[in-house]
Tab-separated table of C-alpha atoms in Angstrom:
chain	number	residue	atom	x	y	z
A	1	MET	CA	54.769	127.994	132.369
A	2	ARG	CA	52.858	126.901	129.290
A	3	GLU	CA	51.094	130.269	129.051
A	4	ASN	CA	54.423	132.129	129.057
A	5	ALA	CA	56.444	129.719	126.949
A	6	ASN	CA	56.562	132.017	123.908
A	7	ILE	CA	57.926	134.914	125.970
A	8	ILE	CA	60.509	132.717	127.670
A	9	GLN	CA	61.604	130.653	124.676
A	10	GLU	CA	61.238	133.007	121.737
A	11	ASP	CA	61.581	136.501	123.195
A	12	LYS	CA	64.170	135.606	125.853
A	13	GLY	CA	65.873	132.739	124.003
A	14	VAL	CA	65.636	130.349	126.958
A	15	LYS	CA	64.812	126.677	126.435
A	16	ILE	CA	62.243	125.167	128.815
A	17	VAL	CA	63.062	121.589	129.849
A	18	PRO	CA	60.419	120.211	132.230
A	19	VAL	CA	61.411	116.968	133.963
A	20	PHE	CA	58.894	114.734	135.733
A	21	PRO	CA	59.649	112.033	138.342
A	22	ALA	CA	57.550	109.522	136.435
A	23	LEU	CA	57.653	106.710	133.899
A	24	VAL	CA	57.501	107.638	130.214
A	25	SER	CA	54.128	105.867	129.898
A	26	LEU	CA	52.641	107.938	132.722
A	27	LEU	CA	54.122	111.128	131.315
A	28	SER	CA	52.625	110.301	127.904
A	29	SER	CA	49.184	109.838	129.501
A	30	PHE	CA	49.619	113.146	131.346
A	31	GLU	CA	50.532	114.943	128.126
A	32	GLU	CA	47.541	113.454	126.298
A	33	ALA	CA	45.151	114.540	129.072
A	34	TYR	CA	46.652	117.958	129.856
A	35	GLY	CA	48.532	118.882	126.660
A	36	PRO	CA	49.540	120.048	124.234
A	37	TYR	CA	52.657	121.788	125.519
A	38	PRO	CA	54.890	124.169	123.550
A	39	PHE	CA	57.965	122.251	124.752
A	40	LEU	CA	59.017	118.631	125.191
A	41	LEU	CA	58.376	116.871	128.497
A	42	TYR	CA	61.039	114.575	129.934
A	43	ALA	CA	60.640	111.586	132.252
A	44	ASP	CA	63.032	110.836	135.107
A	45	PRO	CA	61.596	107.619	136.595
A	46	GLU	CA	64.710	106.935	138.677
A	47	LYS	CA	64.667	110.572	139.901
A	48	ASP	CA	68.356	110.963	139.053
A	49	VAL	CA	67.895	114.607	138.023
A	50	PHE	CA	65.856	115.420	141.114
A	51	LYS	CA	68.351	113.765	143.454
A	52	GLY	CA	71.283	115.323	141.618
A	53	PHE	CA	69.867	118.801	142.071
A	54	GLY	CA	69.131	118.277	145.762
A	55	HIS	CA	65.350	118.033	145.630
A	56	GLN	CA	63.724	116.511	148.691
A	57	ASN	CA	60.674	114.415	149.342
A	58	MET	CA	58.092	116.078	151.499
A	59	ASN	CA	56.965	114.137	154.551
A	60	LYS	CA	53.910	112.108	153.484
A	61	VAL	CA	51.845	113.037	156.547
A	62	LYS	CA	52.649	116.729	156.056
A	63	LEU	CA	51.720	116.631	152.363
A	64	LEU	CA	48.459	114.789	152.992
A	65	SER	CA	47.653	117.211	155.831
A	66	LYS	CA	48.239	120.171	153.491
A	67	ALA	CA	45.938	118.591	150.900
A	68	ALA	CA	43.210	117.951	153.484
A	69	ALA	CA	43.524	121.490	154.878
A	70	GLY	CA	43.302	122.904	151.366
A	71	VAL	CA	40.066	121.034	150.707
A	72	ILE	CA	38.571	122.038	154.093
A	73	THR	CA	39.468	125.731	153.705
A	74	GLY	CA	38.373	125.836	150.069
A	75	GLN	CA	41.847	126.703	148.753
A	76	VAL	CA	41.764	123.417	146.838
A	77	LYS	CA	38.464	123.197	145.003
A	78	HIS	CA	38.829	119.696	143.596
A	79	LEU	CA	41.473	117.262	144.750
A	80	LEU	CA	40.662	115.150	141.716
A	81	PRO	CA	39.699	116.668	138.363
A	82	LYS	CA	36.137	116.260	137.109
A	83	ASN	CA	37.306	115.263	133.608
A	84	PRO	CA	37.479	111.422	133.595
A	85	GLU	CA	40.691	111.253	131.525
A	86	LYS	CA	42.482	113.770	133.763
A	87	LYS	CA	41.118	112.081	136.886
A	88	LYS	CA	42.527	108.732	135.738
A	89	VAL	CA	45.964	110.280	135.143
A	90	VAL	CA	45.987	111.929	138.579
A	91	LYS	CA	44.930	108.720	140.343
A	92	THR	CA	47.597	106.726	138.491
A	93	SER	CA	50.195	109.362	139.386
A	94	MET	CA	49.230	109.120	143.037
A	95	GLN	CA	49.724	105.356	142.918
A	96	LYS	CA	52.751	104.969	140.632
A	97	SER	CA	54.676	108.222	140.669
A	98	ASP	CA	56.581	110.061	143.360
A	99	ILE	CA	54.073	112.760	144.245
A	100	TYR	CA	56.027	113.612	147.389
A	101	ILE	CA	59.176	114.861	145.668
A	102	GLN	CA	59.332	118.640	145.426
A	103	GLY	CA	60.179	120.355	142.157
A	104	GLY	CA	62.168	123.408	141.307
A	105	THR	CA	63.285	125.817	138.619
A	106	TRP	CA	66.870	126.013	137.397
A	107	LEU	CA	68.383	128.579	135.057
A	108	PHE	CA	71.605	127.758	133.217
A	109	ASP	CA	73.509	129.894	130.716
A	110	ASN	CA	74.738	128.709	127.310
A	111	ASN	CA	77.894	127.355	128.964
A	112	GLN	CA	75.751	125.156	131.227
A	113	GLN	CA	76.684	127.222	134.271
A	114	LEU	CA	74.017	127.526	136.954
A	115	LYS	CA	72.848	131.143	137.202
A	116	TRP	CA	69.732	130.912	139.374
A	117	LYS	CA	67.632	128.297	141.143
A	118	HIS	CA	64.462	127.917	143.133
A	119	VAL	CA	63.915	124.609	144.945
A	120	ASP	CA	60.310	124.195	146.063
A	121	LYS	CA	59.861	123.694	149.811
A	122	SER	CA	56.270	122.505	149.374
A	123	PRO	CA	53.781	122.048	146.504
A	124	GLU	CA	52.396	125.587	146.698
A	125	LYS	CA	55.821	127.249	146.801
A	126	HIS	CA	56.789	127.076	143.118
A	127	ALA	CA	58.707	129.960	141.579
A	128	ASP	CA	56.132	132.086	139.817
A	129	VAL	CA	56.608	133.307	136.274
A	130	SER	CA	57.471	136.855	137.368
A	131	GLU	CA	60.371	135.491	139.470
A	132	ILE	CA	61.568	133.369	136.565
A	133	LEU	CA	61.376	136.274	134.096
A	134	HIS	CA	63.224	138.508	136.542
A	135	ALA	CA	65.993	135.894	136.874
A	136	ILE	CA	66.206	135.521	133.083
A	137	ASN	CA	66.480	139.301	132.628
A	138	HIS	CA	69.069	139.584	135.380
A	139	PHE	CA	71.280	136.560	134.667
A	140	ILE	CA	70.984	135.806	130.956
C-alpha cells in the first residue's frame, strides 16, 4: 500500500487509514523499524474496529501450519527478518499482539457509506492494489 499511496491518496482522493490490532507502543516500534509511511498508522489494542467489521481470528494451529509449510516450500524465505530492529519488533508482535486476527480493506465514500470490502480469509489473501484501485475507480 505504501508504494501506491500517492496514486490512491493524491490522484484518487482516497484517504488511507491503516488500523493495527496492537498497542500504541508496539505500533510506534513497528513504524520506527519499517517506516516511514505516507499516512498515519492507528492502533486498536482492544480490536474494537476489527470485531466491529466482522474480522475473524484464524485458528492458531492452521496459521502455524501455514507458516511452517511456507518455510518448508520456500514460499516464506525468512520467518524472522535479518535486521535486528525489525526482528525484535516481529518477535514482540508475536508475543504481545494478536497475530491471528485477519485484516481487510474497506472503502467508504465521503458520506461514510460502505462501498466495497475485502475481508482476508488468511494472511496471504489480502486484497492486492489492483483490486483496490479497481474498486476505487468503480465506486468512488
